[in-house]
mmCIF file of C-alpha atoms in Angstrom:
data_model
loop_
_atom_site.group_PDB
_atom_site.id
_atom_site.type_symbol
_atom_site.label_atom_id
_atom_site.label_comp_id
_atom_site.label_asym_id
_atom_site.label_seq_id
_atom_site.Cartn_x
_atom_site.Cartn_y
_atom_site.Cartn_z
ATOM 1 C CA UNK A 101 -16.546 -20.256 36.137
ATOM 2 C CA UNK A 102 -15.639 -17.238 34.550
ATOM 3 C CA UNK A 103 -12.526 -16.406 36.763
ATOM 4 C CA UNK A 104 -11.375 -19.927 36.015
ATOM 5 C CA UNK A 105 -11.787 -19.321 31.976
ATOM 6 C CA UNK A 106 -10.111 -16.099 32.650
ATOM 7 C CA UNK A 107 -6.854 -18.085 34.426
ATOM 8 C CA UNK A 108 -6.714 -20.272 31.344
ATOM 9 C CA UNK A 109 -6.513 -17.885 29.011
ATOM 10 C CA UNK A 110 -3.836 -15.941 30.762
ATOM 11 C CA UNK A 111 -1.582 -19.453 31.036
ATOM 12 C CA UNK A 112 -2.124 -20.032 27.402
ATOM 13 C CA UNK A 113 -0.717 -16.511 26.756
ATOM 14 C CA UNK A 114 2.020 -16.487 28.792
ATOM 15 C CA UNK A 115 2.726 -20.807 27.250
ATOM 16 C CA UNK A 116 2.162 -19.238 23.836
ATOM 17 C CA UNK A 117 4.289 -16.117 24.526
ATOM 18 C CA UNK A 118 7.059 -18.055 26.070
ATOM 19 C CA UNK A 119 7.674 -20.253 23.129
ATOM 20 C CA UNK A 120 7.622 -17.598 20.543
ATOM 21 C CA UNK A 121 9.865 -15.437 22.600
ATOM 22 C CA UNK A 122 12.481 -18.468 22.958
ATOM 23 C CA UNK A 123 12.345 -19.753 19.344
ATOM 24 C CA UNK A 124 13.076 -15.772 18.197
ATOM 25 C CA UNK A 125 15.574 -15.622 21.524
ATOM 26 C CA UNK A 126 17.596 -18.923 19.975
ATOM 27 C CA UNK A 127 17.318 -17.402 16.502
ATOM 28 C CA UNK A 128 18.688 -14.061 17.754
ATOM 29 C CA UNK A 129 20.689 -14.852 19.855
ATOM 30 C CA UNK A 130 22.589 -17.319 16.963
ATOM 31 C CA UNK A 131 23.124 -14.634 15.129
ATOM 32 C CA UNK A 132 24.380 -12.089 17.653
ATOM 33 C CA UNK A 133 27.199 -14.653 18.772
ATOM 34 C CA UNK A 134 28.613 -15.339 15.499
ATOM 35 C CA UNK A 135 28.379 -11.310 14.603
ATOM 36 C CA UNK A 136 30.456 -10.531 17.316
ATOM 37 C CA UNK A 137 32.493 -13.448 17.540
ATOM 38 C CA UNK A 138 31.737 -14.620 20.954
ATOM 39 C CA UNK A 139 34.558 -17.558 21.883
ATOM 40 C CA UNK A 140 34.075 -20.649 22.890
ATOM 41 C CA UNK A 141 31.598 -22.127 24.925
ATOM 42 C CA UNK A 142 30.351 -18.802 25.671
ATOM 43 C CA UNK A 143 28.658 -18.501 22.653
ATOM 44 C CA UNK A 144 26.215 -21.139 24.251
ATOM 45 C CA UNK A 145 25.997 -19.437 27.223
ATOM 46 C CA UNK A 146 24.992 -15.931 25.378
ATOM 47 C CA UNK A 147 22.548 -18.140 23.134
ATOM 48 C CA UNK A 148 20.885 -19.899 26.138
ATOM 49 C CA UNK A 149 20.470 -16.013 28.214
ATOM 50 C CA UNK A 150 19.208 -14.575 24.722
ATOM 51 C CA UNK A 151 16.261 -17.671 24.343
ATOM 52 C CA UNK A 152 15.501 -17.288 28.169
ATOM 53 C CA UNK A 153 15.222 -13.255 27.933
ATOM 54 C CA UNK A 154 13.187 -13.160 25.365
ATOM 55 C CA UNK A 155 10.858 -16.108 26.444
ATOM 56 C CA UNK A 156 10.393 -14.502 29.302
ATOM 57 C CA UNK A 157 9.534 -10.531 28.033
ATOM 58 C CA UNK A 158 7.459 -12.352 25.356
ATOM 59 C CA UNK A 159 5.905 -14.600 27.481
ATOM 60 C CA UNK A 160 5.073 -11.263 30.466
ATOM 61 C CA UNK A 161 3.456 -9.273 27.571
ATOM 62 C CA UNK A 162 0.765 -12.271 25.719
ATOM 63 C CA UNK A 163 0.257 -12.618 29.582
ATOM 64 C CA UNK A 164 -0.571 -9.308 30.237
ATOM 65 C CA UNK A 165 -2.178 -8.907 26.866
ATOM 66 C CA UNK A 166 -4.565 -11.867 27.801
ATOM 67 C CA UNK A 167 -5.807 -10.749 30.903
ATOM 68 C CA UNK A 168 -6.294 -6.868 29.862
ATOM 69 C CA UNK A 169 -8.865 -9.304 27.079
ATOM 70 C CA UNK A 170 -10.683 -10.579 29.492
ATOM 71 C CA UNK A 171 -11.978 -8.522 31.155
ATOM 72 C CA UNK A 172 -13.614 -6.807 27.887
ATOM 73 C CA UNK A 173 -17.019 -8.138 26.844
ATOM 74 C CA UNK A 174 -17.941 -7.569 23.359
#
């Protein structure tokens, strides 16, 4: 039972981490293309790598973070 809570709580992390790191990604990333005045359709392209970067470096780390939790017992 315990292993299973543990599992959960590491998915929700990484969900949770994901969608943070692609809503700051899509944000960034925004930005970054019209700084640098990216043409075209590849500023869509640079967006989209930004969001899925980030989602997943965010996501790796609440992951990680989780699990390192649950194994503590307070």
């Amino acid at each position: 039972m315990a292993r299973n809570d543990c599992l959960t709580r590491v998915v929700a992390g990484v969900g949770v981490g994901g969608a943070v790191g692609a809503a700051l990604g899509a944000v960034y990333g925004t930005y970054e293309a019209f700084r640098y005045k990216i043409p075209g359709m590849l500023k869509v392209r640079h967006v989209g790598q930004t969001t899925l970067g980030s989602a997943a470096v965010f996501g790796l780390f609440l992951g990680a973070g989780s699990l390192i939790q649950c194994g503590k017992n307070y």
